[in-house]
Structure formats: C-alpha cells, structure tokens
C-alpha cells in the first residue's frame, strides 16, 4: 500500500531483523536506505542487516557511509568497530571505539569492546585504563570485573587484581569460574597453597566445572599433597575423552598434562585446541595470513628469529645461552623477540648484547609484533615457549615467517597447524610418540637439550654448611616439587631404608610442600629429618654445591631438563628412566649424550636396583664422576660447537625445503 514510503520500509525491515529473518531484512532495508539515502539511522540498520546475513565487507562499507552522513552519530561507528574486530582489522577498530568514547564518554559498550580487544592483544596496561572506566559506568558488571582482574594480573599488578577478584566473588558468590581464575593468578604469585584452597572451594560450588580439576591436580602436585591424586587424574582423562567425543572444549591444560600419566591422544587434543583458540583470536576460519611469503628469497645469511618470555634467569634462558653464543654469524643473522612477564635481569642483559638484534615486544600488539617479524625479514621463526606461561601463540598463528618451529621451552607437540616443525630427538619422540605430533619432526642426534653455557663451578663448599652428613650417602633431586610423584617417592624412601645413614637432598619449595614431603616420608617409615632441604642461594652457589651429593635421582613422569644438565655438568651422576611418555624420557637422551647409557633404567624396579647397587659401590660412582669430569668437549652433551652445528644443519634444511617449494618433512641429522 505504501511501497515508496521509507518509514514503512524502515520499520518492516527492523521487524525482519528482530525476528532473525536476515534475507528479508536485507531486501527491505535496502529499499529503505535507497528511499532515504541521507538518513544515517536507516543506513546503519541496513548495515546491521547485511552483517546479520553474513555480508561483512558490505556491512563495513555501509556503516562507514552512515558515519559520513552523520559524523557525530555513534551507533554506526560502534557497529563498524565491532565488525572490524571480528574481521581482524584491529587498529581501525580501536580508532572507532575511541571515536565513540569521544562522542559519548558514558557509552559503556565502547569501553567494554575496546578493553576486550586490548586485552586479547596483550595490551593489558591500556586495557586496564579502559576497563576501569567501563566498570565505573556499568556498575560492576561481573564480566567486566573479571576481565579487569585478568588484565591487572597479566601486568603484575597482583594486589589490585586481588581487590577486583574479591569484588567478583561478592558479585557472583556461587560460581566456580571466578575462583578458578583467581587461583590461576595465585599460582603466578607462587601462592600455591592459597590457590589450592580456592580450587577446592570451586569444586564444592560446582563439581561439574571441569576446568577446576587439571589446575587442582597441578596445585596438589606443587604442594606434594597426593591424597586422591589417582582419582583426580582418572577424572581428567574421562572428562577429556567425553569432551573429545562430544566435540566440546577440553578443560585440561596441556602444560599440566605433561606431569601426569595421560594418553598421548588427549595431550595432542588439548594442545591442538589451545593452538586453534589462539588462531581464531586473530584470523577468521577462511582468512589466510596477511603476510605474503611467495616472493621471499634468501640473500646471504639466513635470518633466524627466536621468540620467548624466558630471556632471563630461567631454565630456558640458561639452556639457550650456549646456542646463541655458538651460532655461526657468517651464515646466520639472529634476532631475539623478548616478551618476559617478569623483570629483566643480568641474563636478559646477556641476551640483549648477544643477539644481532634484540626486540622488546612486551608492549606491542599481536599484529604489531607480527609485522615487526615480517619486516625484519625473518625466514625461520623459532618459538621457545609452546604452551607455557607467557607464550603468545597468536603471533605465530599469523605466520609472520615462512618457516616456523617450536623448540626447547615446551618440548612437546604444540598441536598448531601453523608451526611446521618440532625440534626434538628420537628418544623423547620415539615412533609411537611421533604419531601424536602435529608438526614435522626435526631430530637432533642423541638429545635435543643444548649444553649449558656456564663456567665450571668451584668446589669450595663442604657438607656441614649444607646440613648434610659428612659420611652418609647423599641422594639428591633438584627438580621443582611438582615433578615428584608418589610412586617415585616410594622408591626413594625404600632406598633410604636400605642405605643406612643416607639422606635425600631436595631443593626448597613452599612450606606446605616441604611439610607434606616430610609427612609422606614418615608414612613410609622414614625419619623426616633424613629429607634435607637445600638452602635458597644464588645459581652460582647452587652449581658449586652439586659435588656434595653422591647420586642425583631423576623423576618418573616429568623428567628433569636443566636440572639434569646442571648435575651432569657438575660431574654428578644422574639416574633416570626411559619412561612411558615423551617428557619422561628427556633424561634418557641426555645420559646417552653424556656417554652414560647404563644410568638409564627401563622401569621402576630396574631404577631401584641400579640406585641400590651404586650406593654400595663407591668405586663405581667415582669412575662415573671421572668419566664426566674428563675433557668436557670430548662428551657430546657438553660440546656446544658440535651441538649448534647440528642445529644449524637442521635450520638450513628447513630453509632449503621451503625455498625449493617442498612441504615440511622429517629431518634427521
């Protein structure tokens, strides 16, 4: 009756939009916009219809047209900015959100959207500023309060984050998720006792909230609180299998699974999910990387980029020193991308001076970091973090380098299709484990662990200074307490029982973990005083005191990495296992490279027998020490030049494979 009446078309189109009839909404609002081309509200609603119907690019253009018609009309600017975030055109979106805020300082949605975007792109200091205003306007909306607390904890403002987490729990006292987030921050603060209490409370509030349990197991391991541990691991496995079958998001964290007897298919599924989540945050399903590598050509040196949160006093930093020092700068130009969560230290200064180029990317957005890597001409980008704390997988998901690999920091499959290679060894990643890796495997000979780039320690300490018996046999384990499990601990206690006068020397942990270990010893018939807790000291002193021990005992499910390297470097024999899982075989590769394959046990019974025999054979132990203390460069595990040359052979093969148009493939040196 009124086919040329724009108002009728406008209201009819809005009605179709309200009832989710996108096809008719587009048809009718197109008529309304044609009849009233100068009406910004009509054009904006036409943009909404286009967006609802999936025509995103046309919707962006239509919102822009509405803005041109009425520059001070905030709604199309906000709608366009939201859509630009979805299309991963973030910087344009930020400009839009800020424009809306300038037009209407009380527009809560603009603060919310801007804060979420900044948080998702690691711009947490900016996000905090925005979300503080949003919380003020939106009257403590729980989602906003949670996001604010997460950003505050991400930039290390833990005391402020606690205030907002406490506020969140007041707002939603009967929800498990806020408690789990709070507990995650407490773990970052090394307050694992408080974190575990909070996780146990979350499990009471909502027993079906699956993310609680992998964190709870990790918390219990950190405290050495082993009651009910087996049942919790079974729960995690069953939940994971159900989530995989039903196509749901996995609740278990990949890093936590490394220390548990969890099947390899579940580990891969958890890693793949996290990798896909990172990719989805920066690329739409059909979208390709914005970086064109089709015309890249090698000219002279191969440009290698290493990206890590651990260019500091950390096990990864310690291990990586020797690689950086020995890289052939005639063949390779080496870049470091530094994104530490913790303050810089002397080790950071070493890296800053030793890389050809050192980029501090902590305050850069995901896209800005990726563009920096691309503009640097990086040919091979090597991630040293994987799914560990401080990782930024979103950067690799944008594929800023034509060849990308993971190495060292995580040591297991990342599950990421955008990571081409995993640098490993064939002890850790045997034939069975290789089947459950998403990457092509690049095998270093014997072990993937690099030599320590540290001076040989002096031996000017005595046992009395460390509270050790002068004549008793000293078993040692210098791994973090969360790597100790009840099965291996029981073996250790039987060794103490069968070796009169012996002690077990452990690194310091939390007060609760030490208390629990002493209780576990007592429950196994061992005087708790036979557990000697090493005093906290500098790394230099820690290395120097290794010679006071007689035998280092490795863990079961999660073998030592840098701790084993340090012990062997300091001439302390290490007994390890050829375990059931990749991360339980790290020590086995290192012992082979050290020329001591006889110290690799095949199972727990074999492990106990070898340890007992060595405790009764001082001459045999002396001979093992002498084999470690001879010319270090004659032992592959300690030969930095040899190791790095093998790594460089792998990197060269990676580049030549890409340069010749071939797909990533297995590489063996």
XYZ file of C-alpha atoms in Angstrom:
669
model
C 0.000 0.000 0.000
C 2.948 2.332 0.652
C 5.733 0.837 -1.419
C 7.594 4.151 -1.671
C 7.305 5.102 1.976
C 10.785 4.912 3.569
C 9.434 4.865 7.129
C 7.233 1.834 6.452
C 10.187 0.011 4.857
C 12.402 1.038 7.771
C 10.065 -0.422 10.417
C 9.277 -3.550 8.398
C 12.998 -4.166 7.822
C 13.683 -3.734 11.538
C 10.938 -6.241 12.319
C 12.515 -8.801 9.985
C 15.866 -8.139 11.687
C 14.316 -8.598 15.132
C 12.893 -11.970 14.111
C 16.264 -13.116 12.645
C 14.999 -13.112 9.050
C 18.206 -11.832 7.505
C 17.229 -12.307 3.869
C 14.075 -10.195 4.122
C 15.769 -7.682 6.440
C 18.434 -7.017 3.774
C 15.808 -6.808 0.997
C 13.511 -4.369 2.792
C 16.167 -2.203 4.497
C 17.919 -1.844 1.139
C 14.680 -0.251 -0.116
C 14.507 1.993 2.973
C 18.138 3.108 2.513
C 17.555 3.813 -1.186
C 14.474 5.884 -0.360
C 16.279 7.779 2.444
C 19.977 7.815 1.461
C 20.630 10.772 3.772
C 19.199 9.163 6.903
C 22.094 7.775 8.965
C 19.908 5.582 11.180
C 18.314 3.858 8.198
C 21.680 3.271 6.538
C 23.081 1.976 9.851
C 20.255 -0.542 10.213
C 20.814 -1.681 6.637
C 24.420 -2.324 7.666
C 23.181 -4.399 10.597
C 21.035 -6.478 8.254
C 23.990 -7.052 5.934
C 26.145 -8.098 8.878
C 23.459 -10.455 10.155
C 23.210 -12.018 6.704
C 26.972 -12.586 6.623
C 27.955 -9.918 4.094
C 30.609 -8.432 6.370
C 32.580 -6.337 3.892
C 29.448 -4.680 2.515
C 28.281 -4.083 6.088
C 31.577 -2.325 6.929
C 31.150 -0.069 3.887
C 27.524 0.671 4.811
C 28.409 1.600 8.399
C 31.105 3.895 7.010
C 28.502 5.542 4.773
C 26.231 6.123 7.783
C 29.158 7.756 9.579
C 29.793 10.042 6.611
C 26.146 11.103 6.651
C 26.227 11.915 10.363
C 29.793 12.092 11.757
C 28.561 12.507 15.334
C 26.161 9.548 15.254
C 27.907 6.979 17.466
C 25.945 3.827 16.696
C 27.283 3.038 13.179
C 30.813 3.862 14.359
C 30.455 1.355 17.218
C 28.874 -1.270 14.968
C 31.636 -0.876 12.389
C 34.359 -1.117 15.046
C 32.850 -4.311 16.466
C 32.753 -5.837 12.998
C 36.325 -4.769 12.263
C 37.464 -6.683 15.376
C 35.716 -9.750 14.003
C 37.484 -9.188 10.669
C 40.831 -8.851 12.493
C 41.300 -5.233 11.424
C 42.014 -4.215 14.969
C 43.744 -0.878 14.643
C 40.858 0.550 12.604
C 38.514 -0.838 15.258
C 40.437 0.865 18.065
C 40.120 4.205 16.284
C 36.351 3.628 16.038
C 35.903 2.724 19.703
C 37.902 5.762 20.775
C 35.793 7.958 18.480
C 32.593 6.667 20.125
C 34.031 7.379 23.580
C 34.943 10.894 22.482
C 31.377 11.444 21.247
C 29.737 9.827 24.266
C 32.013 9.404 27.307
C 29.333 7.338 29.068
C 28.923 4.754 26.282
C 29.708 1.599 28.300
C 29.684 -0.747 25.296
C 32.538 1.147 23.651
C 34.703 0.773 26.759
C 33.798 -2.901 27.061
C 34.614 -3.690 23.436
C 37.808 -1.657 23.419
C 39.002 -3.190 26.697
C 38.343 -6.722 25.440
C 40.217 -6.058 22.207
C 43.223 -4.589 24.017
C 43.267 -7.472 26.490
C 43.111 -10.100 23.755
C 46.057 -8.419 22.038
C 48.301 -8.331 25.108
C 47.897 -4.549 25.504
C 46.922 -5.014 29.123
C 48.085 -1.668 30.505
C 45.822 0.134 28.030
C 43.074 -2.406 28.723
C 43.196 -1.710 32.464
C 42.753 2.020 31.914
C 39.755 1.450 29.653
C 38.106 -1.239 31.782
C 38.365 0.800 34.974
C 36.171 3.394 33.285
C 33.861 0.692 31.935
C 33.346 -0.836 35.391
C 32.546 2.609 36.758
C 29.905 3.210 34.081
C 28.449 -0.311 34.024
C 28.097 -0.586 37.808
C 30.376 -3.553 38.448
C 29.200 -5.868 35.688
C 30.714 -9.295 36.609
C 32.159 -9.955 33.138
C 33.894 -6.584 33.184
C 35.198 -7.078 36.704
C 36.613 -10.478 35.716
C 38.305 -9.061 32.607
C 39.765 -6.193 34.623
C 41.214 -8.594 37.204
C 42.725 -10.750 34.434
C 44.423 -7.754 32.810
C 45.739 -6.460 36.128
C 47.269 -9.842 36.918
C 48.756 -10.018 33.406
C 50.801 -6.864 34.037
C 51.846 -7.964 37.511
C 49.502 -5.699 39.498
C 48.523 -8.606 41.701
C 47.398 -6.617 44.752
C 44.995 -4.567 42.617
C 43.827 -7.682 40.813
C 43.049 -9.289 44.170
C 40.745 -6.375 45.039
C 38.739 -6.937 41.881
C 38.696 -10.728 42.212
C 37.352 -10.284 45.749
C 34.727 -7.923 44.312
C 33.854 -10.504 41.654
C 33.318 -13.220 44.247
C 30.983 -10.852 46.126
C 29.003 -10.274 42.914
C 28.765 -13.951 41.928
C 29.439 -15.974 45.085
C 28.075 -19.229 43.723
C 30.115 -19.535 40.525
C 33.228 -21.672 40.165
C 34.851 -19.881 37.203
C 35.886 -16.698 39.107
C 37.525 -18.817 41.793
C 39.444 -20.775 39.164
C 40.664 -17.540 37.543
C 41.646 -16.189 40.956
C 43.527 -19.410 41.737
C 45.391 -19.169 38.430
C 46.686 -15.746 39.462
C 47.684 -17.016 42.900
C 49.752 -19.713 41.163
C 51.514 -16.964 39.197
C 52.306 -15.341 42.545
C 53.772 -18.631 43.851
C 50.941 -18.809 46.394
C 50.024 -22.371 45.524
C 48.687 -23.185 48.999
C 46.037 -20.455 48.780
C 45.336 -21.352 45.140
C 44.598 -24.973 46.013
C 42.178 -23.960 48.784
C 40.325 -21.783 46.278
C 40.174 -24.594 43.702
C 38.792 -26.980 46.294
C 36.097 -24.418 47.082
C 35.309 -24.106 43.348
C 34.863 -27.894 43.145
C 32.370 -27.757 46.032
C 30.366 -24.958 44.394
C 30.185 -26.676 41.000
C 31.507 -30.262 40.895
C 30.812 -30.386 37.140
C 33.028 -27.413 36.241
C 35.761 -29.472 34.586
C 38.499 -26.760 34.251
C 38.906 -26.905 38.029
C 40.420 -30.362 38.051
C 43.576 -30.077 35.964
C 44.515 -26.945 37.906
C 43.690 -28.727 41.150
C 45.966 -31.645 40.259
C 48.761 -29.205 39.409
C 48.188 -27.431 42.731
C 48.229 -30.707 44.646
C 51.458 -31.726 42.907
C 53.040 -28.365 43.777
C 52.117 -28.981 47.417
C 53.033 -32.691 47.263
C 49.518 -33.367 48.523
C 48.936 -36.779 46.968
C 45.687 -37.922 48.564
C 43.010 -38.650 45.968
C 45.511 -37.870 43.188
C 44.858 -41.027 41.183
C 41.092 -40.434 41.224
C 41.584 -36.848 40.015
C 43.819 -37.977 37.135
C 41.184 -40.561 36.185
C 38.552 -37.804 36.282
C 40.659 -35.613 33.959
C 41.130 -38.473 31.475
C 37.423 -39.356 31.498
C 36.353 -35.715 31.143
C 38.795 -35.260 28.253
C 37.566 -38.361 26.423
C 33.960 -37.229 26.816
C 34.781 -33.693 25.635
C 36.593 -35.065 22.567
C 33.681 -37.401 21.721
C 31.088 -34.633 22.143
C 33.171 -32.046 20.294
C 33.369 -29.791 23.344
C 36.230 -27.602 24.501
C 38.797 -29.557 26.508
C 39.070 -28.369 30.078
C 42.554 -29.772 30.822
C 45.600 -27.553 30.261
C 48.371 -29.059 28.078
C 51.199 -27.986 30.391
C 49.558 -29.675 33.395
C 49.162 -32.909 31.417
C 52.941 -33.109 30.930
C 53.390 -34.195 34.560
C 50.550 -36.754 34.503
C 50.081 -40.280 33.108
C 47.680 -39.072 30.411
C 47.443 -40.762 26.974
C 49.159 -39.059 24.034
C 45.956 -38.588 22.029
C 44.481 -36.490 24.855
C 47.683 -34.442 25.122
C 47.572 -33.713 21.394
C 43.869 -32.803 21.518
C 44.450 -30.368 24.399
C 47.406 -28.760 22.625
C 45.546 -28.552 19.321
C 42.600 -26.840 20.968
C 44.771 -24.188 22.587
C 46.572 -23.609 19.306
C 43.291 -23.271 17.412
C 41.929 -20.863 20.027
C 44.985 -18.662 19.526
C 44.496 -18.772 15.767
C 40.775 -17.985 15.990
C 41.561 -14.865 18.026
C 43.491 -13.329 15.114
C 42.148 -14.992 11.942
C 38.677 -15.911 10.750
C 38.275 -19.563 9.659
C 38.521 -18.708 5.963
C 41.146 -15.993 6.374
C 44.781 -16.516 5.394
C 47.835 -14.879 6.918
C 48.139 -11.222 5.871
C 51.843 -11.761 5.178
C 52.982 -12.755 1.697
C 55.954 -15.114 1.633
C 55.661 -16.131 -2.015
C 58.467 -13.878 -3.236
C 60.844 -14.163 -0.296
C 64.349 -15.083 -1.356
C 67.477 -15.861 0.612
C 70.245 -13.345 0.166
C 73.351 -14.163 2.148
C 72.699 -15.084 5.756
C 69.598 -16.970 6.865
C 67.611 -14.798 9.271
C 66.559 -16.701 12.379
C 64.156 -15.248 14.946
C 63.776 -16.656 18.461
C 60.687 -15.591 20.414
C 60.440 -16.249 24.154
C 59.166 -14.990 27.531
C 62.246 -16.547 29.144
C 65.247 -14.480 28.055
C 66.034 -14.157 31.775
C 67.168 -16.263 34.756
C 65.061 -19.261 33.811
C 65.803 -22.822 32.745
C 65.117 -21.955 29.097
C 67.321 -18.875 29.308
C 70.137 -20.873 30.898
C 69.978 -23.595 28.239
C 69.699 -21.195 25.319
C 72.841 -19.232 26.199
C 75.185 -21.769 24.612
C 73.186 -21.825 21.369
C 73.300 -18.079 20.973
C 76.993 -17.906 21.837
C 77.930 -20.576 19.268
C 75.699 -19.554 16.332
C 77.726 -19.114 13.135
C 77.233 -15.424 12.392
C 78.781 -15.849 8.939
C 75.788 -17.986 7.952
C 73.017 -16.780 10.255
C 71.688 -13.407 11.390
C 69.988 -13.912 14.747
C 67.058 -11.912 16.161
C 65.597 -12.152 19.678
C 61.972 -11.209 20.443
C 61.652 -10.614 24.178
C 58.252 -10.835 25.893
C 59.057 -11.650 29.537
C 56.337 -11.361 32.165
C 58.933 -10.838 34.888
C 61.510 -8.040 35.238
C 64.750 -8.109 33.266
C 67.913 -9.362 34.957
C 71.583 -9.993 34.189
C 70.672 -12.894 31.921
C 68.431 -10.554 29.930
C 71.380 -8.191 29.611
C 73.446 -11.068 28.190
C 70.820 -11.737 25.548
C 70.371 -8.063 24.754
C 74.090 -7.826 23.977
C 74.477 -11.228 22.274
C 71.688 -11.231 19.684
C 72.425 -9.439 16.426
C 69.088 -7.696 17.003
C 67.086 -7.709 20.245
C 63.444 -6.559 20.117
C 61.476 -5.858 23.288
C 57.918 -6.677 22.214
C 56.172 -6.671 25.600
C 54.063 -3.587 24.915
C 53.321 -4.344 21.254
C 50.039 -5.756 19.982
C 49.920 -9.141 18.289
C 49.685 -7.563 14.846
C 52.475 -5.073 15.544
C 54.819 -7.852 16.700
C 53.947 -9.961 13.676
C 54.546 -7.018 11.351
C 57.920 -6.380 13.049
C 58.955 -10.010 12.480
C 57.826 -9.839 8.859
C 59.571 -6.504 8.268
C 62.749 -7.938 9.828
C 62.729 -10.497 7.031
C 62.771 -13.463 9.403
C 62.972 -16.667 7.398
C 62.718 -19.131 10.288
C 60.853 -18.144 13.469
C 61.525 -20.420 16.432
C 59.123 -20.370 19.374
C 60.787 -21.253 22.683
C 57.617 -21.267 24.808
C 54.916 -23.546 23.401
C 52.046 -23.808 25.869
C 53.977 -22.455 28.859
C 53.365 -19.268 30.825
C 53.982 -16.095 28.858
C 53.549 -17.706 25.452
C 51.929 -15.677 22.655
C 50.849 -18.290 20.144
C 48.652 -15.703 18.417
C 51.794 -14.191 16.899
C 52.778 -17.477 15.282
C 49.174 -18.032 14.196
C 49.532 -15.009 11.886
C 52.502 -16.803 10.251
C 54.823 -13.772 10.058
C 57.702 -16.022 8.927
C 57.557 -18.571 6.094
C 59.044 -21.341 8.271
C 58.067 -21.714 11.937
C 59.263 -24.208 14.538
C 58.969 -24.961 18.227
C 61.974 -25.862 20.331
C 63.079 -26.339 23.927
C 60.643 -24.469 26.203
C 57.699 -26.873 25.999
C 59.372 -29.776 24.229
C 56.128 -31.461 23.151
C 53.726 -31.061 20.263
C 52.014 -27.677 20.116
C 49.094 -29.030 18.078
C 49.427 -25.948 15.836
C 48.996 -26.293 12.075
C 50.882 -23.025 11.678
C 54.032 -24.449 13.302
C 55.881 -26.501 10.711
C 58.484 -28.312 12.806
C 59.153 -29.597 16.305
C 62.880 -29.812 17.059
C 63.402 -32.875 19.241
C 65.326 -36.159 19.470
C 64.281 -39.741 18.753
C 64.499 -40.824 22.387
C 61.934 -38.292 23.516
C 59.828 -38.557 20.368
C 60.056 -42.243 19.540
C 57.987 -43.794 16.763
C 54.829 -44.064 18.869
C 55.050 -40.502 20.220
C 55.815 -39.097 16.759
C 52.412 -40.334 15.614
C 50.782 -37.883 18.057
C 52.629 -34.761 16.895
C 51.033 -32.187 14.590
C 54.410 -30.890 13.349
C 57.034 -32.473 11.122
C 59.843 -33.628 13.373
C 63.423 -32.413 13.146
C 65.643 -34.820 15.066
C 68.855 -33.729 16.737
C 71.299 -36.552 17.480
C 71.059 -38.140 20.954
C 69.351 -35.234 22.801
C 67.534 -32.010 21.986
C 68.856 -30.409 25.191
C 71.729 -27.989 24.482
C 74.924 -27.758 26.533
C 74.939 -25.306 29.410
C 76.668 -22.072 28.547
C 78.055 -21.689 32.068
C 81.508 -21.719 33.668
C 82.583 -24.836 35.519
C 81.786 -24.263 39.229
C 84.344 -24.028 42.001
C 84.274 -26.653 44.756
C 84.759 -24.613 47.897
C 81.724 -25.784 49.899
C 81.510 -28.554 52.479
C 78.678 -30.780 53.611
C 78.403 -29.257 57.062
C 77.493 -25.889 55.527
C 74.546 -27.548 53.784
C 73.386 -29.640 56.748
C 74.475 -32.884 55.089
C 76.067 -35.865 56.875
C 79.829 -35.975 56.487
C 79.983 -39.705 55.731
C 76.433 -40.739 54.801
C 75.347 -41.369 51.218
C 73.587 -38.325 49.718
C 70.855 -38.958 47.157
C 69.725 -35.705 45.508
C 66.848 -34.390 43.427
C 66.903 -30.722 42.465
C 63.659 -30.597 40.452
C 60.696 -28.454 41.440
C 58.481 -30.351 43.863
C 55.535 -30.624 41.444
C 57.584 -33.092 39.372
C 57.753 -35.552 42.286
C 55.039 -38.224 42.244
C 54.139 -40.768 44.949
C 55.471 -43.784 43.017
C 58.987 -42.426 42.576
C 58.969 -41.031 46.117
C 58.198 -44.503 47.448
C 61.235 -45.847 45.558
C 63.382 -43.100 47.085
C 62.185 -43.924 50.599
C 62.976 -47.633 50.112
C 66.468 -46.603 49.003
C 66.909 -44.614 52.227
C 65.676 -47.576 54.258
C 68.183 -49.920 52.578
C 71.088 -47.452 52.765
C 71.908 -46.774 56.420
C 72.967 -43.208 57.154
C 71.764 -41.921 53.778
C 69.706 -38.783 53.162
C 67.640 -37.304 50.334
C 68.651 -33.741 49.411
C 65.857 -31.671 47.826
C 65.529 -28.088 46.660
C 63.411 -25.742 48.731
C 59.729 -25.420 47.923
C 56.740 -23.930 49.668
C 56.343 -24.504 53.384
C 53.385 -26.769 52.635
C 55.184 -28.924 50.055
C 58.098 -29.478 52.453
C 55.708 -30.322 55.295
C 53.825 -32.798 53.111
C 57.005 -34.472 51.850
C 58.150 -34.971 55.436
C 54.754 -36.488 56.310
C 54.932 -38.790 53.288
C 58.406 -39.916 54.368
C 57.141 -40.649 57.874
C 54.198 -42.607 56.458
C 56.743 -44.794 54.628
C 58.726 -45.472 57.776
C 61.494 -42.902 57.208
C 62.592 -40.297 59.728
C 61.535 -36.925 58.167
C 64.861 -35.445 59.219
C 66.522 -37.591 56.550
C 64.985 -35.226 53.988
C 67.431 -32.331 53.771
C 66.025 -29.162 52.194
C 68.652 -27.154 50.353
C 69.002 -23.531 51.384
C 67.990 -20.887 48.866
C 71.083 -19.412 47.250
C 72.445 -17.882 44.073
C 72.629 -20.008 40.939
C 76.428 -19.927 41.107
C 76.436 -21.354 44.639
C 73.805 -23.941 43.697
C 76.038 -25.258 40.917
C 79.032 -25.290 43.243
C 77.298 -27.475 45.837
C 76.457 -30.297 43.405
C 79.738 -32.055 44.225
C 78.488 -32.615 47.787
C 75.929 -35.171 46.562
C 76.704 -38.775 45.534
C 73.882 -39.581 43.089
C 71.121 -37.488 41.518
C 67.764 -39.250 41.185
C 65.529 -38.203 38.292
C 61.723 -38.073 38.352
C 59.240 -40.527 36.843
C 56.524 -38.846 34.746
C 58.211 -35.452 34.258
C 61.965 -35.875 33.974
C 64.357 -33.074 34.785
C 65.665 -30.872 31.994
C 68.015 -28.079 33.000
C 68.405 -29.688 36.451
C 69.819 -32.855 34.842
C 72.095 -30.809 32.576
C 73.421 -28.913 35.585
C 74.090 -32.066 37.586
C 75.977 -33.750 34.751
C 77.919 -30.542 34.009
C 78.975 -30.513 37.663
C 80.123 -34.180 37.453
C 77.212 -35.526 39.487
C 75.918 -38.834 38.016
C 72.170 -38.858 37.325
C 69.950 -41.938 37.336
C 66.960 -41.581 35.027
C 64.236 -43.648 33.367
C 63.305 -44.497 29.816
C 59.725 -43.584 30.676
C 56.358 -44.129 29.023
C 55.848 -40.526 27.860
C 57.977 -38.064 25.867
C 58.718 -35.746 28.790
C 59.660 -38.726 30.978
C 62.466 -39.600 28.538
C 64.291 -36.247 28.417
C 66.929 -37.502 30.844
C 67.456 -40.695 28.834
C 68.599 -38.720 25.795
C 70.957 -36.598 27.895
C 72.540 -39.619 29.608
C 73.210 -41.184 26.203
C 74.822 -37.948 25.009
C 76.891 -37.907 28.210
C 78.202 -41.382 27.441
C 76.386 -42.959 30.404
C 73.587 -45.084 28.894
C 73.930 -47.558 31.783
C 72.252 -44.926 34.013
C 69.012 -45.145 32.024
C 66.645 -47.537 33.821
C 63.909 -49.331 31.900
C 61.336 -49.349 34.701
C 60.990 -48.547 38.402
C 62.333 -51.932 39.526
C 65.418 -51.503 37.339
C 65.777 -47.924 38.626
C 65.723 -49.065 42.261
C 68.277 -51.832 41.606
C 70.741 -49.518 39.800
C 70.451 -46.895 42.552
C 70.992 -49.505 45.291
C 73.988 -51.005 43.522
C 75.595 -47.574 43.072
C 75.001 -46.651 46.711
C 77.029 -49.754 47.635
C 79.768 -49.175 45.039
C 81.804 -46.041 45.812
C 84.467 -47.039 43.285
C 81.835 -47.352 40.567
C 80.488 -43.889 41.405
C 83.997 -42.480 41.397
C 84.552 -43.933 37.921
C 81.293 -42.355 36.677
C 82.344 -38.970 38.052
C 85.701 -39.266 36.337
C 84.031 -40.015 33.007
C 82.007 -36.823 33.387
C 84.936 -34.707 34.549
C 87.329 -35.565 31.718
C 87.756 -33.174 28.781
C 84.225 -31.768 28.513
C 84.440 -31.099 24.792
C 85.002 -34.820 24.157
C 81.500 -35.528 25.511
C 78.712 -34.654 23.000
C 76.409 -33.372 25.747
C 78.914 -30.637 26.629
C 80.216 -29.754 23.155
C 78.460 -26.501 22.236
C 80.138 -26.154 18.835
C 79.113 -29.696 17.871
C 75.554 -29.272 19.122
C 74.927 -25.907 17.475
C 76.416 -27.091 14.175
C 73.851 -29.943 14.192
C 71.070 -27.467 14.964
C 72.251 -25.203 12.147
C 72.223 -28.163 9.753
C 68.542 -28.649 10.648
C 67.750 -24.944 10.210
C 69.484 -24.890 6.825
C 67.486 -27.937 5.710
C 64.257 -26.258 6.868
C 65.010 -23.197 4.776
C 66.124 -25.142 1.712
C 62.937 -27.200 1.904
C 60.804 -24.054 1.817
C 62.997 -22.321 -0.747
C 62.661 -25.253 -3.151
C 58.874 -25.299 -2.828
C 58.719 -28.562 -0.879
C 56.451 -29.235 2.086
C 57.867 -29.648 5.619
C 59.156 -33.180 6.186
C 61.046 -35.256 8.742
C 64.635 -34.094 9.165
C 67.366 -36.216 10.735
C 70.953 -35.209 11.428
